[in-house]
Amino acid sequence: MAQLISGKEVSAQVKERVRAQAEELKAKGIEIGLAVVIVGDNPASRVYVNSKKKACEAVGFNSYEYALPEETTEQELLDLVQVLNNDPKVNGILVQLPLPKQINEEAIINAISAEKDVDAFHPMNVGKIMIGSYAFLPCTPAGAMELIDSTGVDVSGKNCVVIGRSNIVGKPMAMLLLHRSGTVTICHSRTQNLKEICRNADILVAAVGRANFVTADMVKPGAVVIDVGINRMEDGKLCGDVDFAAVEPIAGYITPVPGGVGPMTIAMLMQNTLTAAKQQNGLG
Ligand code: NAD
């Protein structure tokens, strides 16, 4: 039976660490602010934005919400980003994706000041991750890494397999594992012999977006299994990419969904905003 890796517990520890540091900064007269921009009324985006606001309150940050209508133009959003880039009260800027189709997401990401890019999507920050000298990491892979660390398993020299090659999860996750001296394989939709490759993984990270994709015959006994997937089932329940019931008896450690990587993402956003505030105040 695998040990459960609790994202709830680890994220609470990260947030407590951030809250304590934010309190210290406040005592020095430094308040931390996160601007969250949402365009349109995508219900999932609304849920995420609300959770981010709540997390800001919990750690003692000021949160500034900008809710723009669905028909907002790219120029209007670029103008707002510029205002936020220049606002000293705002240490971090997060534009909730996806954006309506008339707005080019890349143009918006590129316009956010790299110093305030707490999602770490700006090409400057992506490049820094490649080199290994980064201030911010994208929140989801950073959270997954915290969960791996919480097991006490040393990544160095381990076979690490990441399923998924997206810019937001798969690719940066692979880079983080590589920086920790893991031997990393990235699998994707064209990968052949996926089962065999996964079965060789000491650390297996699934970021596919397909319910129950990782089956028991893909998992090495004792492996650390990190499930990034969030899939909504017909009955409304959330489920990950890993067939939890079948894999849990085989794995050494496993994250549940919900309650695994999900809560970590927001905790790492708070961590990144703290880092941004410190750097902008010459304390980083
Ligand atoms: P994506 O759709 O951009 O990427 C999915 C990846 O899976 C692709 O790189 C693709 O090559 C790979 N893939 C698809 N079919 C495959 C197959 N048959 N075999 C092997 N690989 C295959 O998705 P994403 O943005 O990386 O997100 C992945 C999952 O993680 C989704 O369920 C998403 O909801 C979830 N997610 C969770 C969080 C969180 O906070 N927990 C954050 C971001 C994404």
mmCIF file with all atom_site columns, C-alpha atoms and ligand atoms in Angstrom, residues 48 140 163-170 187-191 194 206-210 213 227-231 241 261-262 265, ligand 1:
data_model
loop_
_atom_site.group_PDB
_atom_site.id
_atom_site.type_symbol
_atom_site.label_atom_id
_atom_site.label_alt_id
_atom_site.label_comp_id
_atom_site.label_asym_id
_atom_site.label_entity_id
_atom_site.label_seq_id
_atom_site.pdbx_PDB_ins_code
_atom_site.Cartn_x
_atom_site.Cartn_y
_atom_site.Cartn_z
_atom_site.occupancy
_atom_site.B_iso_or_equiv
_atom_site.pdbx_formal_charge
_atom_site.auth_seq_id
_atom_site.auth_comp_id
_atom_site.auth_asym_id
_atom_site.auth_atom_id
_atom_site.pdbx_PDB_model_num
ATOM   1  C CA  . TYR A 1 48  ? -9.620  29.538 -9.591  1.00 0.00 ? 48  TYR A CA  1
ATOM   2  C CA  . THR A 1 140 ? 2.090   23.461 -10.780 1.00 0.00 ? 140 THR A CA  1
ATOM   3  C CA  . ILE A 1 163 ? 3.870   12.023 -19.232 1.00 0.00 ? 163 ILE A CA  1
ATOM   4  C CA  . GLY A 1 164 ? 2.882   15.243 -21.024 1.00 0.00 ? 164 GLY A CA  1
ATOM   5  C CA  . ARG A 1 165 ? 4.977   17.953 -22.675 1.00 0.00 ? 165 ARG A CA  1
ATOM   6  C CA  . SER A 1 166 ? 2.937   21.113 -22.201 1.00 0.00 ? 166 SER A CA  1
ATOM   7  C CA  . ASN A 1 167 ? 4.687   24.421 -21.550 1.00 0.00 ? 167 ASN A CA  1
ATOM   8  C CA  . ILE A 1 168 ? 2.788   24.847 -18.292 1.00 0.00 ? 168 ILE A CA  1
ATOM   9  C CA  . VAL A 1 169 ? 3.354   21.430 -16.742 1.00 0.00 ? 169 VAL A CA  1
ATOM   10 C CA  . GLY A 1 170 ? 5.236   18.713 -18.612 1.00 0.00 ? 170 GLY A CA  1
ATOM   11 C CA  . CYS A 1 187 ? 6.522   10.978 -22.880 1.00 0.00 ? 187 CYS A CA  1
ATOM   12 C CA  . HIS A 1 188 ? 3.766   12.421 -25.041 1.00 0.00 ? 188 HIS A CA  1
ATOM   13 C CA  . SER A 1 189 ? 1.010   11.479 -27.466 1.00 0.00 ? 189 SER A CA  1
ATOM   14 C CA  . ARG A 1 190 ? 3.470   10.031 -30.023 1.00 0.00 ? 190 ARG A CA  1
ATOM   15 C CA  . THR A 1 191 ? 5.556   8.025  -27.541 1.00 0.00 ? 191 THR A CA  1
ATOM   16 C CA  . LEU A 1 194 ? 4.742   4.077  -23.086 1.00 0.00 ? 194 LEU A CA  1
ATOM   17 C CA  . ALA A 1 206 ? 1.248   12.194 -15.047 1.00 0.00 ? 206 ALA A CA  1
ATOM   18 C CA  . ALA A 1 207 ? 0.099   15.415 -16.752 1.00 0.00 ? 207 ALA A CA  1
ATOM   19 C CA  . VAL A 1 208 ? -2.044  14.156 -19.600 1.00 0.00 ? 208 VAL A CA  1
ATOM   20 C CA  . GLY A 1 209 ? -5.586  15.290 -18.913 1.00 0.00 ? 209 GLY A CA  1
ATOM   21 C CA  . ARG A 1 210 ? -7.204  11.866 -19.321 1.00 0.00 ? 210 ARG A CA  1
ATOM   22 C CA  . PHE A 1 213 ? -4.776  6.954  -18.041 1.00 0.00 ? 213 PHE A CA  1
ATOM   23 C CA  . ASP A 1 227 ? -0.924  12.860 -10.485 1.00 0.00 ? 227 ASP A CA  1
ATOM   24 C CA  . VAL A 1 228 ? -1.249  16.347 -11.975 1.00 0.00 ? 228 VAL A CA  1
ATOM   25 C CA  . GLY A 1 229 ? -4.402  15.596 -13.973 1.00 0.00 ? 229 GLY A CA  1
ATOM   26 C CA  . ILE A 1 230 ? -7.732  17.183 -13.155 1.00 0.00 ? 230 ILE A CA  1
ATOM   27 C CA  . ASN A 1 231 ? -10.580 15.563 -15.031 1.00 0.00 ? 231 ASN A CA  1
ATOM   28 C CA  . ASP A 1 241 ? -4.863  10.833 -14.684 1.00 0.00 ? 241 ASP A CA  1
ATOM   29 C CA  . VAL A 1 261 ? -1.148  18.706 -6.692  1.00 0.00 ? 261 VAL A CA  1
ATOM   30 C CA  . GLY A 1 262 ? -4.205  21.008 -6.924  1.00 0.00 ? 262 GLY A CA  1
ATOM   31 C CA  . THR A 1 265 ? -0.464  25.210 -7.258  1.00 0.00 ? 265 THR A CA  1
HETATM 32 P P1  . NAD B 2 .   ? -2.158  19.678 -22.255 1.00 0.00 ? 1   NAD B P1  1
HETATM 33 O O1  . NAD B 2 .   ? -3.401  19.201 -22.912 1.00 0.00 ? 1   NAD B O1  1
HETATM 34 O O2  . NAD B 2 .   ? -1.542  20.957 -22.673 1.00 0.00 ? 1   NAD B O2  1
HETATM 35 O O3  . NAD B 2 .   ? -1.039  18.551 -22.401 1.00 0.00 ? 1   NAD B O3  1
HETATM 36 C C1  . NAD B 2 .   ? -1.347  17.202 -22.290 1.00 0.00 ? 1   NAD B C1  1
HETATM 37 C C2  . NAD B 2 .   ? -0.127  16.413 -22.681 1.00 0.00 ? 1   NAD B C2  1
HETATM 38 O O4  . NAD B 2 .   ? -0.463  15.041 -22.622 1.00 0.00 ? 1   NAD B O4  1
HETATM 39 C C3  . NAD B 2 .   ? 0.369   16.700 -24.092 1.00 0.00 ? 1   NAD B C3  1
HETATM 40 O O5  . NAD B 2 .   ? 1.711   17.111 -24.039 1.00 0.00 ? 1   NAD B O5  1
HETATM 41 C C4  . NAD B 2 .   ? 0.227   15.377 -24.826 1.00 0.00 ? 1   NAD B C4  1
HETATM 42 O O6  . NAD B 2 .   ? 1.349   15.089 -25.668 1.00 0.00 ? 1   NAD B O6  1
HETATM 43 C C5  . NAD B 2 .   ? 0.137   14.373 -23.707 1.00 0.00 ? 1   NAD B C5  1
HETATM 44 N N1  . NAD B 2 .   ? -0.688  13.246 -24.135 1.00 0.00 ? 1   NAD B N1  1
HETATM 45 C C6  . NAD B 2 .   ? -1.936  13.311 -24.632 1.00 0.00 ? 1   NAD B C6  1
HETATM 46 N N2  . NAD B 2 .   ? -2.344  12.047 -24.960 1.00 0.00 ? 1   NAD B N2  1
HETATM 47 C C7  . NAD B 2 .   ? -1.330  11.216 -24.641 1.00 0.00 ? 1   NAD B C7  1
HETATM 48 C C8  . NAD B 2 .   ? -1.131  9.832  -24.759 1.00 0.00 ? 1   NAD B C8  1
HETATM 49 N N3  . NAD B 2 .   ? -2.074  9.025  -25.272 1.00 0.00 ? 1   NAD B N3  1
HETATM 50 N N4  . NAD B 2 .   ? 0.029   9.305  -24.341 1.00 0.00 ? 1   NAD B N4  1
HETATM 51 C C9  . NAD B 2 .   ? 0.987   10.088 -23.816 1.00 0.00 ? 1   NAD B C9  1
HETATM 52 N N5  . NAD B 2 .   ? 0.859   11.428 -23.681 1.00 0.00 ? 1   NAD B N5  1
HETATM 53 C C10 . NAD B 2 .   ? -0.286  11.979 -24.103 1.00 0.00 ? 1   NAD B C10 1
HETATM 54 O O7  . NAD B 2 .   ? -2.471  19.665 -20.694 1.00 0.00 ? 1   NAD B O7  1
HETATM 55 P P2  . NAD B 2 .   ? -1.736  20.379 -19.447 1.00 0.00 ? 1   NAD B P2  1
HETATM 56 O O8  . NAD B 2 .   ? -2.080  21.828 -19.430 1.00 0.00 ? 1   NAD B O8  1
HETATM 57 O O9  . NAD B 2 .   ? -0.305  19.975 -19.380 1.00 0.00 ? 1   NAD B O9  1
HETATM 58 O O10 . NAD B 2 .   ? -2.519  19.678 -18.256 1.00 0.00 ? 1   NAD B O10 1
HETATM 59 C C11 . NAD B 2 .   ? -2.448  18.281 -18.051 1.00 0.00 ? 1   NAD B C11 1
HETATM 60 C C12 . NAD B 2 .   ? -3.420  17.901 -16.971 1.00 0.00 ? 1   NAD B C12 1
HETATM 61 O O11 . NAD B 2 .   ? -3.016  18.557 -15.766 1.00 0.00 ? 1   NAD B O11 1
HETATM 62 C C13 . NAD B 2 .   ? -4.861  18.338 -17.211 1.00 0.00 ? 1   NAD B C13 1
HETATM 63 O O12 . NAD B 2 .   ? -5.730  17.376 -16.633 1.00 0.00 ? 1   NAD B O12 1
HETATM 64 C C14 . NAD B 2 .   ? -4.970  19.641 -16.447 1.00 0.00 ? 1   NAD B C14 1
HETATM 65 O O13 . NAD B 2 .   ? -6.298  19.901 -16.028 1.00 0.00 ? 1   NAD B O13 1
HETATM 66 C C15 . NAD B 2 .   ? -4.090  19.343 -15.264 1.00 0.00 ? 1   NAD B C15 1
HETATM 67 N N6  . NAD B 2 .   ? -3.534  20.538 -14.628 1.00 0.00 ? 1   NAD B N6  1
HETATM 68 C C16 . NAD B 2 .   ? -3.590  20.577 -13.278 1.00 0.00 ? 1   NAD B C16 1
HETATM 69 C C17 . NAD B 2 .   ? -3.091  21.647 -12.598 1.00 0.00 ? 1   NAD B C17 1
HETATM 70 C C18 . NAD B 2 .   ? -3.179  21.645 -11.116 1.00 0.00 ? 1   NAD B C18 1
HETATM 71 O O14 . NAD B 2 .   ? -3.122  22.696 -10.500 1.00 0.00 ? 1   NAD B O14 1
HETATM 72 N N7  . NAD B 2 .   ? -3.265  20.483 -10.482 1.00 0.00 ? 1   NAD B N7  1
HETATM 73 C C19 . NAD B 2 .   ? -2.522  22.721 -13.287 1.00 0.00 ? 1   NAD B C19 1
HETATM 74 C C20 . NAD B 2 .   ? -2.415  22.635 -14.677 1.00 0.00 ? 1   NAD B C20 1
HETATM 75 C C21 . NAD B 2 .   ? -2.928  21.522 -15.338 1.00 0.00 ? 1   NAD B C21 1
#
